[in-house]
Coordinates of C-alpha atoms in Angstrom, one line a residue:
Chain A
X144 CA 11.9 12.7 -43.4
X145 CA 15.6 12.9 -43.4
X146 CA 17.4 12.5 -40.0
X147 CA 21.0 13.0 -41.4
X148 CA 22.3 13.2 -44.8
X149 CA 22.5 9.4 -45.1
X150 CA 19.6 8.4 -42.8
X151 CA 15.9 8.6 -43.4
X152 CA 13.3 7.8 -40.7
X153 CA 12.3 4.8 -42.7
X154 CA 15.8 3.3 -42.7
X155 CA 16.3 4.4 -39.1
X156 CA 13.5 2.1 -38.1
X157 CA 13.9 -0.6 -40.7
X158 CA 17.6 -1.2 -41.1
X159 CA 18.2 -2.6 -37.6
X160 CA 15.3 -5.0 -38.1
X161 CA 17.3 -6.8 -40.8
X162 CA 19.6 -8.1 -38.0
X163 CA 18.4 -11.2 -36.1
X164 CA 20.0 -10.0 -32.8
X165 CA 18.2 -6.7 -33.1
X166 CA 14.8 -8.2 -33.6
X167 CA 15.4 -10.4 -30.6
X168 CA 16.7 -7.5 -28.5
X169 CA 13.7 -5.3 -29.4
X170 CA 11.2 -8.1 -28.6
X171 CA 12.8 -9.2 -25.4
X172 CA 13.5 -5.8 -24.0
X173 CA 9.9 -4.7 -24.7
X174 CA 8.6 -7.8 -22.9
X175 CA 10.9 -7.1 -19.9
X176 CA 10.0 -3.4 -19.9
X177 CA 6.3 -4.3 -19.9
X178 CA 6.8 -6.6 -16.9
X179 CA 8.9 -4.1 -15.0
X180 CA 6.5 -1.3 -15.9
X181 CA 3.5 -3.2 -14.6
X182 CA 5.2 -3.9 -11.3
X183 CA 6.5 -0.3 -11.2
X184 CA 3.0 1.1 -10.5
X185 CA 2.8 -1.0 -7.3
X186 CA 6.3 -0.2 -6.1
X187 CA 5.8 3.5 -6.6
X188 CA 2.5 3.6 -4.7
X189 CA 3.8 1.3 -2.0
X190 CA 6.9 3.5 -1.5
X191 CA 9.2 0.6 -2.2
X192 CA 11.7 2.3 -4.4
X193 CA 14.6 1.6 -2.0
X194 CA 13.3 -1.9 -1.6
X195 CA 13.5 -2.3 -5.4
X196 CA 17.0 -1.1 -5.3
X197 CA 17.9 -3.5 -2.5
X198 CA 16.3 -6.5 -4.1
X199 CA 17.7 -5.9 -7.6
X200 CA 21.2 -5.6 -6.3
X201 CA 20.9 -8.5 -3.9
X202 CA 20.0 -11.0 -6.6
X203 CA 23.6 -10.7 -7.9
X204 CA 25.2 -13.6 -5.8
X205 CA 22.1 -15.7 -6.6
X206 CA 22.6 -15.3 -10.3
X207 CA 26.3 -16.2 -10.0
X208 CA 25.7 -19.3 -7.8
X209 CA 22.9 -20.5 -10.1
X210 CA 25.1 -20.1 -13.1
X211 CA 27.9 -22.0 -11.4
X212 CA 25.6 -24.8 -10.3
X213 CA 23.9 -25.0 -13.7
X214 CA 20.5 -24.1 -12.1
X215 CA 18.0 -21.6 -13.6
X216 CA 19.4 -18.2 -12.7
X217 CA 15.8 -17.1 -11.7
X218 CA 15.9 -19.6 -8.9
X219 CA 19.1 -18.3 -7.4
X220 CA 18.0 -14.7 -7.8
X221 CA 14.7 -15.4 -6.2
X222 CA 16.3 -17.0 -3.1
X223 CA 18.8 -14.2 -2.6
X224 CA 16.2 -11.5 -3.4
X225 CA 13.7 -12.6 -0.9
X226 CA 16.5 -13.6 1.5
X227 CA 17.9 -10.1 1.5
X228 CA 14.5 -8.7 2.5
X229 CA 14.1 -11.2 5.2
X230 CA 17.6 -10.3 6.5
X231 CA 16.7 -6.6 6.3
X232 CA 13.6 -7.2 8.4
X233 CA 15.5 -9.3 10.9
X234 CA 18.3 -6.8 11.5
X235 CA 15.9 -3.9 11.7
X236 CA 13.9 -5.8 14.4
X237 CA 16.9 -6.9 16.4
X238 CA 19.0 -3.7 16.4
X239 CA 18.6 0.0 16.8
X240 CA 19.9 0.8 13.3
X241 CA 17.4 2.7 11.2
X242 CA 15.7 1.0 8.3
X243 CA 17.3 2.9 5.4
X244 CA 20.7 2.2 6.8
X245 CA 19.9 -1.5 7.2
X246 CA 18.7 -1.7 3.6
X247 CA 21.8 0.1 2.4
X248 CA 24.2 -2.1 4.2
X249 CA 22.5 -5.4 3.4
X250 CA 22.2 -4.9 -0.3
X251 CA 25.7 -3.6 -0.8
X252 CA 26.9 -6.6 1.2
X253 CA 25.0 -9.0 -1.1
X254 CA 26.2 -7.1 -4.1
X255 CA 29.8 -7.3 -3.0
X256 CA 29.4 -11.0 -2.3
X257 CA 28.2 -11.4 -5.9
X258 CA 31.2 -9.6 -7.3
X259 CA 33.7 -11.6 -5.2
X260 CA 32.0 -14.8 -6.3
X261 CA 32.2 -13.9 -10.0
X262 CA 36.0 -13.4 -9.6
X263 CA 36.4 -16.7 -7.7
X264 CA 34.1 -19.0 -9.6
X265 CA 35.9 -19.8 -12.9
X266 CA 33.1 -20.0 -15.4
X267 CA 31.9 -18.2 -18.5
X268 CA 30.0 -15.6 -16.5
X269 CA 30.5 -12.2 -18.0
X270 CA 30.6 -9.7 -15.2
X271 CA 30.1 -6.8 -17.6
X272 CA 26.9 -8.2 -19.0
X273 CA 25.5 -8.8 -15.5
X274 CA 26.4 -5.3 -14.4
X275 CA 25.3 -3.4 -17.6
X276 CA 23.0 -5.8 -19.3
X277 CA 23.3 -7.4 -22.7
X278 CA 20.1 -7.2 -24.6
X279 CA 21.9 -7.6 -27.9
X280 CA 23.6 -10.8 -26.9
X281 CA 20.7 -12.7 -25.3
X282 CA 20.9 -16.5 -25.7
X283 CA 18.1 -18.8 -26.6
X284 CA 17.8 -20.4 -23.1
X285 CA 17.7 -16.9 -21.7
X286 CA 14.9 -16.0 -24.1
X287 CA 12.8 -19.0 -22.9
X288 CA 13.4 -18.2 -19.3
X289 CA 12.6 -14.6 -19.7
X290 CA 9.3 -15.4 -21.5
X291 CA 8.4 -17.9 -18.8
X292 CA 9.2 -15.6 -15.9
X293 CA 7.5 -12.6 -17.6
X294 CA 4.3 -14.6 -18.1
X295 CA 4.4 -15.8 -14.6
X296 CA 4.7 -12.3 -13.1
X297 CA 2.0 -10.9 -15.4
X298 CA -0.4 -13.7 -14.5
X299 CA 0.3 -13.3 -10.8
X300 CA -0.1 -9.5 -10.9
X301 CA -3.3 -9.8 -12.9
X302 CA -4.9 -12.3 -10.6
X303 CA -4.1 -10.3 -7.5
X304 CA -4.4 -6.9 -9.1
X305 CA -7.1 -5.6 -6.8
X306 CA -5.8 -7.2 -3.7
X307 CA -2.3 -5.7 -4.3
X308 CA -3.9 -2.3 -5.0
X309 CA -5.7 -2.6 -1.6
X310 CA -2.5 -3.8 0.0
X311 CA -0.6 -0.8 -1.2
X312 CA -3.4 1.6 -0.3
X313 CA -4.7 0.4 3.0
X314 CA -3.1 -2.9 4.4
X315 CA -5.0 -2.5 7.6
X316 CA -8.4 -2.7 5.9
X317 CA -7.1 -5.7 3.9
X318 CA -6.3 -7.4 7.2
X319 CA -9.6 -6.4 8.8
X320 CA -11.6 -8.1 6.0
X321 CA -9.7 -11.3 6.2
X322 CA -7.4 -10.8 3.2
X323 CA -4.0 -12.5 3.7
X324 CA -1.6 -9.5 3.9
X325 CA 1.4 -11.7 4.7
X326 CA 0.8 -13.5 1.4
X327 CA 0.4 -10.3 -0.6
X328 CA 3.6 -8.9 0.9
X329 CA 5.7 -11.8 -0.2
X330 CA 3.8 -12.1 -3.5
X331 CA 4.9 -8.5 -4.3
X332 CA 8.4 -9.3 -3.1
X333 CA 8.6 -12.4 -5.3
X334 CA 7.4 -10.5 -8.3
X335 CA 10.0 -7.9 -7.5
X336 CA 12.8 -10.5 -7.4
X337 CA 11.6 -12.1 -10.6
X338 CA 11.3 -8.8 -12.4
X339 CA 14.7 -7.8 -11.3
X340 CA 16.1 -11.0 -12.8
X341 CA 14.5 -10.4 -16.2
X342 CA 15.3 -6.7 -16.1
X343 CA 18.9 -7.2 -15.5
X344 CA 19.3 -8.8 -18.9
X345 CA 18.1 -5.6 -20.5
X346 CA 19.8 -2.9 -18.6
X347 CA 22.1 -4.7 -16.1
X348 CA 21.9 -5.1 -12.3
X349 CA 23.0 -1.5 -11.6
X350 CA 20.3 0.2 -13.6
X351 CA 17.5 -2.4 -13.2
X352 CA 16.0 -0.4 -10.4
X353 CA 15.2 2.4 -12.9
X354 CA 13.1 0.0 -14.8
X355 CA 11.2 -0.7 -11.6
X356 CA 10.7 2.9 -10.5
X357 CA 10.8 5.4 -13.3
X358 CA 7.8 4.2 -15.4
X359 CA 5.6 4.1 -12.4
X360 CA 6.7 7.6 -11.3
X361 CA 6.1 9.0 -14.8
X362 CA 2.6 7.5 -14.9
X363 CA 1.9 8.8 -11.4
X364 CA 2.3 12.3 -12.6
X365 CA -0.1 11.8 -15.5
X366 CA -3.2 10.2 -14.1
X367 CA -5.5 9.9 -11.0
X368 CA -6.7 6.4 -12.0
X369 CA -4.9 3.3 -10.9
X370 CA -5.8 1.3 -14.1
X371 CA -4.6 4.2 -16.3
X372 CA -1.5 4.4 -14.2
X373 CA -0.5 0.8 -15.0
X374 CA -1.3 1.2 -18.7
X375 CA 0.8 4.4 -19.0
X376 CA 3.6 2.9 -16.9
X377 CA 3.8 -0.2 -19.2
X378 CA 3.6 1.9 -22.4
X379 CA 6.3 4.4 -21.3
X380 CA 8.5 1.5 -20.3
X381 CA 8.1 -0.2 -23.7
X382 CA 8.6 3.0 -25.7
X383 CA 11.8 3.8 -23.7
X384 CA 13.2 0.4 -24.4
X385 CA 12.6 0.7 -28.1
X386 CA 14.0 4.2 -28.2
X387 CA 17.0 3.1 -26.1
X388 CA 17.8 0.2 -28.3
X389 CA 17.5 2.1 -31.6
X390 CA 19.5 5.0 -30.4
X391 CA 22.2 2.7 -29.0
X392 CA 22.3 0.9 -32.4
X393 CA 22.7 4.0 -34.5
X394 CA 25.0 6.0 -32.3
X395 CA 27.0 3.1 -30.9
X396 CA 26.0 3.7 -27.2
X397 CA 25.7 1.4 -24.3
X398 CA 22.2 -0.2 -24.6
X399 CA 21.2 -0.4 -21.0
X400 CA 22.2 3.1 -20.3
X401 CA 20.3 4.4 -23.3
X402 CA 17.1 2.6 -22.3
X403 CA 17.2 4.1 -18.8
X404 CA 18.1 7.5 -20.1
X405 CA 15.1 7.4 -22.4
X406 CA 13.0 6.6 -19.4
X407 CA 14.5 9.5 -17.5
X408 CA 13.7 11.9 -20.4
X409 CA 10.1 10.7 -20.5
X410 CA 9.8 11.3 -16.8
X411 CA 11.3 14.8 -17.1
X412 CA 8.9 15.6 -19.9
X413 CA 6.0 14.5 -17.6
X414 CA 7.5 16.4 -14.7
X415 CA 7.5 19.6 -16.8
X416 CA 4.4 19.2 -18.9
X417 CA 1.9 16.9 -17.2
X418 CA -1.5 18.4 -17.6
X419 CA -2.4 18.3 -13.9
X420 CA 0.8 17.8 -12.0
X421 CA 3.5 19.2 -14.3
X422 CA 5.4 22.1 -12.8
X423 CA 4.3 24.5 -15.5
X424 CA 0.7 23.7 -14.7
X425 CA 1.3 24.1 -11.0
X426 CA 3.1 27.4 -11.5
X427 CA 0.1 28.6 -13.5
X428 CA -2.2 27.4 -10.8
X429 CA -0.4 29.5 -8.2
X430 CA -0.2 32.5 -10.5
X431 CA -4.0 32.3 -10.9
X432 CA -4.4 32.5 -7.1
X433 CA -2.5 35.7 -6.9
Chain B
X220 CA -19.9 -18.7 40.2
X221 CA -22.0 -17.6 37.3
X222 CA -20.5 -18.5 34.0
X223 CA -20.1 -15.8 31.4
X224 CA -21.8 -16.2 28.1
X225 CA -19.3 -14.6 25.8
X226 CA -21.7 -14.5 22.9
X227 CA -23.5 -11.6 24.7
X228 CA -20.5 -9.4 23.9
X229 CA -19.7 -8.1 20.5
X230 CA -16.2 -7.2 21.6
X231 CA -14.6 -8.9 24.5
X232 CA -10.9 -8.0 25.0
X233 CA -9.4 -9.6 28.1
X234 CA -6.1 -8.5 29.6
X235 CA -4.6 -7.8 26.2
X236 CA -0.9 -6.8 26.0
X237 CA 0.9 -5.4 22.9
X238 CA 4.5 -4.7 22.6
X239 CA 6.6 -3.5 19.7
X240 CA 10.0 -5.3 19.9
X241 CA 9.8 -5.4 23.6
X242 CA 8.6 -1.9 24.1
X243 CA 5.2 -2.1 25.8
X244 CA 2.5 -0.1 24.1
X245 CA -0.5 -1.5 25.9
X246 CA -0.9 -3.9 28.9
X247 CA -3.7 -5.6 30.7
X248 CA -6.4 -3.8 28.8
X249 CA -10.0 -5.0 29.1
X250 CA -13.0 -4.0 27.1
X251 CA -16.5 -5.5 26.8
X252 CA -19.1 -4.0 24.4
X253 CA -22.6 -5.2 23.6
X254 CA -24.6 -4.6 20.4
X255 CA -25.9 -1.0 20.1
X256 CA -23.3 0.4 22.5
X257 CA -21.1 3.4 21.6
X258 CA -17.8 3.6 23.5
X259 CA -15.3 6.5 23.5
X260 CA -11.6 5.7 23.7
X261 CA -9.9 8.6 25.3
X262 CA -6.2 9.1 26.1
X263 CA -3.1 11.1 25.3
X264 CA -1.1 10.7 22.1
X265 CA 0.9 7.6 22.6
X266 CA -1.4 6.3 25.2
X267 CA -2.2 3.2 23.1
X268 CA -5.4 4.2 21.3
X269 CA -4.1 3.3 17.9
X270 CA -2.5 0.2 19.3
X271 CA -5.9 -0.8 20.8
X272 CA -7.4 -0.5 17.3
X273 CA -4.5 -2.4 15.8
X274 CA -5.1 -5.2 18.2
X275 CA -8.8 -5.3 17.5
X276 CA -8.4 -5.4 13.8
X277 CA -5.6 -8.0 14.0
X278 CA -3.1 -5.6 12.4
X279 CA -0.7 -6.3 15.3
X280 CA -0.5 -9.5 17.3
X281 CA -1.3 -9.3 21.0
X282 CA 1.5 -10.8 23.1
X283 CA -0.9 -11.8 25.9
X284 CA -4.6 -11.9 26.6
X285 CA -7.6 -12.8 24.5
X286 CA -9.9 -11.1 22.1
X287 CA -13.3 -12.6 21.3
X288 CA -15.6 -11.1 18.8
X289 CA -19.2 -12.4 19.2
X290 CA -17.7 -15.2 21.3
X291 CA -15.5 -16.3 18.4
X292 CA -11.9 -15.8 17.4
X293 CA -10.6 -12.6 15.7
X294 CA -9.8 -14.7 12.7
X295 CA -13.3 -15.8 12.1
X296 CA -14.5 -12.3 12.7
X297 CA -12.2 -11.2 9.9
X298 CA -13.6 -13.9 7.6
X299 CA -17.1 -12.8 8.4
X300 CA -16.4 -9.1 7.7
X301 CA -17.6 -8.3 11.3
X302 CA -15.2 -5.5 11.9
X303 CA -14.7 -2.3 9.9
X304 CA -12.0 0.3 10.6
X305 CA -12.3 3.9 9.6
X306 CA -8.9 5.5 9.6
X307 CA -7.8 9.0 10.5
X308 CA -7.4 11.3 7.5
X309 CA -3.7 11.4 8.2
X310 CA -3.5 7.6 8.2
X311 CA -4.1 7.3 4.5
X312 CA -2.3 8.3 1.3
X313 CA -4.6 10.9 -0.1
X314 CA -2.5 11.1 -3.3
X315 CA -3.3 7.5 -4.1
X316 CA -4.8 7.3 -7.6
X317 CA -8.2 5.9 -6.6
X318 CA -11.8 7.1 -6.9
X319 CA -14.5 7.3 -4.2
X320 CA -16.3 4.4 -5.9
X321 CA -13.2 2.2 -5.8
X322 CA -12.5 2.9 -2.1
X323 CA -16.0 2.1 -1.1
X324 CA -16.0 -1.1 -3.2
X325 CA -13.0 -2.2 -1.1
X326 CA -15.5 -2.7 1.7
X327 CA -16.9 -5.6 -0.3
X328 CA -13.6 -7.3 -1.2
X329 CA -13.7 -9.7 1.7
X330 CA -17.0 -11.3 0.5
X331 CA -16.0 -11.4 -3.2
X332 CA -14.2 -14.2 -5.2
X333 CA -10.4 -14.1 -5.6
X334 CA -10.5 -11.7 -8.6
X335 CA -12.7 -9.3 -6.6
X336 CA -15.3 -9.1 -9.3
X337 CA -18.3 -7.0 -8.2
X338 CA -21.6 -8.7 -8.3
X339 CA -25.0 -6.9 -8.7
X340 CA -25.4 -7.0 -4.9
X341 CA -21.9 -5.5 -4.3
X342 CA -22.7 -2.6 -6.7
X343 CA -26.0 -2.0 -5.0
X344 CA -24.3 -2.1 -1.5
X345 CA -21.7 0.4 -2.6
X346 CA -24.3 2.7 -4.2
X347 CA -26.5 2.6 -1.1
X348 CA -23.5 3.3 1.2
X349 CA -22.3 6.3 -0.9
X350 CA -25.9 7.7 -0.9
X351 CA -26.0 7.5 2.9
X352 CA -22.9 9.6 3.2
X353 CA -24.2 12.0 0.6
X354 CA -21.4 11.6 -1.9
X355 CA -23.4 10.4 -4.9
X356 CA -22.2 13.3 -7.0
X357 CA -18.5 12.4 -6.4
X358 CA -18.5 8.8 -7.5
X359 CA -15.6 9.0 -9.8
X360 CA -13.7 11.8 -8.0
X361 CA -10.1 10.8 -7.1
X362 CA -9.8 10.9 -3.3
X363 CA -7.0 13.4 -3.6
X364 CA -9.5 16.0 -4.9
X365 CA -11.9 15.6 -1.9
X366 CA -12.0 17.8 1.2
X367 CA -11.1 16.3 4.5
X368 CA -14.8 15.8 5.4
X369 CA -15.6 14.2 2.1
X370 CA -12.7 11.8 2.5
X371 CA -13.9 10.9 6.0
X372 CA -17.3 10.2 4.6
X373 CA -15.8 8.0 1.8
X374 CA -14.2 5.8 4.4
X375 CA -17.4 5.7 6.5
X376 CA -19.2 4.6 3.3
X377 CA -16.7 1.8 3.0
X378 CA -17.5 0.6 6.5
X379 CA -21.2 0.8 5.7
X380 CA -20.8 -1.1 2.4
X381 CA -18.9 -3.8 4.3
X382 CA -22.0 -4.3 6.5
X383 CA -19.9 -4.7 9.6
X384 CA -21.5 -5.0 12.9
X385 CA -18.5 -3.5 14.7
X386 CA -17.2 -0.1 13.7
X387 CA -13.8 1.2 14.9
X388 CA -13.3 4.9 14.2
X389 CA -10.0 6.7 14.7
X390 CA -10.7 10.4 15.4
X391 CA -13.9 10.5 13.3
X392 CA -14.5 14.2 14.0
X393 CA -11.0 15.5 13.4
X394 CA -10.4 17.7 10.4
X395 CA -14.0 17.6 9.2
X396 CA -16.4 20.4 8.2
X397 CA -19.7 21.1 10.0
X398 CA -21.8 19.4 7.4
X399 CA -19.7 16.2 7.8
X400 CA -19.8 16.4 11.6
X401 CA -23.6 16.6 11.5
X402 CA -23.9 13.7 9.0
X403 CA -21.6 11.6 11.2
X404 CA -23.7 12.4 14.3
X405 CA -26.9 11.3 12.4
X406 CA -25.2 8.1 11.2
X407 CA -24.1 7.3 14.8
X408 CA -27.8 7.4 15.9
X409 CA -28.8 5.2 12.9
X410 CA -25.9 2.7 13.6
X411 CA -27.0 2.5 17.3
X412 CA -30.5 1.7 16.3
X413 CA -29.3 -0.9 13.8
X414 CA -27.5 -2.6 16.8
X415 CA -24.0 -1.8 15.6
X416 CA -21.2 -1.6 18.1
X417 CA -19.0 1.5 17.9
X418 CA -15.6 2.2 19.4
X419 CA -14.3 5.7 18.6
X420 CA -11.3 7.5 19.7
X421 CA -11.6 11.3 20.2
X422 CA -9.9 14.3 21.7
X423 CA -13.2 16.1 22.0
X424 CA -14.9 16.0 25.5
X425 CA -18.2 17.3 24.1
X426 CA -18.4 14.4 21.6
X427 CA -17.8 11.9 24.3
X428 CA -20.6 13.3 26.4
X429 CA -22.9 13.6 23.4
X430 CA -22.5 10.2 21.8
X431 CA -20.8 7.7 24.1
X432 CA -22.8 5.4 26.4
X433 CA -19.4 4.2 27.7
X434 CA -16.0 5.6 28.0
X435 CA -12.6 3.9 28.2
X436 CA -9.9 6.1 29.5
X437 CA -6.4 4.7 28.7
X438 CA -2.8 5.5 29.4
X439 CA -0.9 2.4 28.3
X440 CA -3.6 0.5 30.3
X441 CA -7.2 1.1 31.3
X442 CA -7.4 4.0 33.7
X443 CA -11.1 3.8 34.0
X444 CA -14.0 2.1 32.1
X445 CA -17.7 2.4 32.5
X446 CA -20.8 4.5 31.9
X447 CA -19.8 7.9 30.7
X448 CA -21.7 9.7 33.4
X449 CA -19.8 7.8 36.1
X450 CA -16.4 7.5 34.6
X451 CA -15.9 10.7 32.7
X452 CA -15.0 12.7 35.8
X453 CA -12.4 15.4 36.2
X454 CA -10.3 13.2 38.5
X455 CA -10.2 10.3 36.0
X456 CA -9.4 12.6 33.1
X457 CA -6.6 14.2 35.1
X458 CA -5.1 10.7 35.8
X459 CA -5.5 9.7 32.1
X460 CA -3.7 12.8 30.9
X461 CA -0.8 12.5 33.3
X462 CA -1.8 15.0 35.9
X463 CA -3.1 17.8 33.5
X464 CA -6.5 19.1 34.6
X465 CA -9.4 18.9 32.2
X466 CA -9.9 22.7 32.4
X467 CA -6.5 23.1 30.8
X468 CA -7.1 20.4 28.2
X469 CA -10.6 21.4 27.1
X470 CA -11.3 24.8 28.5
X471 CA -13.1 25.8 31.7
X472 CA -16.7 25.2 30.5
X473 CA -16.2 21.5 30.1

């Protein structure tokens, strides 16, 4: 098949693989997408989209401080990610300000702190790569950390898969039968912070929330089974990452943006054509009733 | 003075108070129920019915008072799977991608290992429970595709599968079809004979008279508590509902 006069499908796929940085980018982004996609199912069902947004932005100062102190950036991100949620809970409880407002003001505050810190701390932190991701320029130590964190999150989510499903579905029942809901809440939050950290390498801090929401939302339109939802979510995330990276390579586009756009297009496709919940199907359903 | 043997009571709530960030939702509420008793919880919206359930399931912490379940702490009751809660239909996400079988299996989670792997006995318990609520032909149906009555029966099956001795039911008869209502009525009689203790909230006077040995009228605190025939009087109901007469609330026949 010929894509353009100079490009066949074969070379479209193969040529980028001759570059070491592209192989690494494709592998790491797929891994990151899988982790975020897995978590995405839980966040979508729990209604934590805004929380995902908050945490992913709030890890910014943590990443900067950790870089400056020479600590693993995951540690800094984790402390600030969980810290932001604790702060949101505290302000909500102690004031009459509504929750969505509190979330908005806390995470923008953290984010601003991060930006100010970057400008103040003289180091080799590249603000652009934090904001927009740099999957093509990922370093070896970042690779190790990403693999470690990804494995950790996947293992945690696998062990507590059913408990987390119950927690998202009916936390009161979980509490009633003696399951530690407090632990599950913070487990999900911890995984969210960690996933945000690995996700920001791929698509950057601004767009990482898309990695945490869109695949789950797409899968939600396509199935009525929880297990299938996680599988579809992970697959759609991985496919989006591959498409995004290839497209950005050939057409010289921003990689993070391309990955997220690919996710958005897959979502729109599901939104239109999902066999049960797509709008065309629903339209037909209503037409049949008339 | 005669000492009280708390183990005689399935539920013993003593002077419990619950507040949400300083806003009092329930105060000085008392309730004592024995095995085989069915008690109706009656009150206006916002009178503290759901808060009462939340306190008894441990979903909110009580700020004052004491709750004993079979003479023991609430925590040990949770560990022993003693209490089952059947939510209102509105209280659950009906679009959640989960089947009838999986919901009922959640009733067994508390007694499984950390991976929640179902054993032979769990599978049997779930099957039996689903049979009792007559949903055996809907095992793999997503809950979103069920009717209100079928969904209610699914959650009842979860409570049955849990083998709890205390059942807390939030509006068990609201939004259900006649068939489900009849099935729930029959289950109540069976539960009573099995010695289970039931606390149910309802807006329906007729159900209170029909099923409840005891009635607890609340309006932020206990207005009246005792045998249904003695307590469920027009005067008490009027007080519970803030001065509105029962004729107005439930029609003149009641």
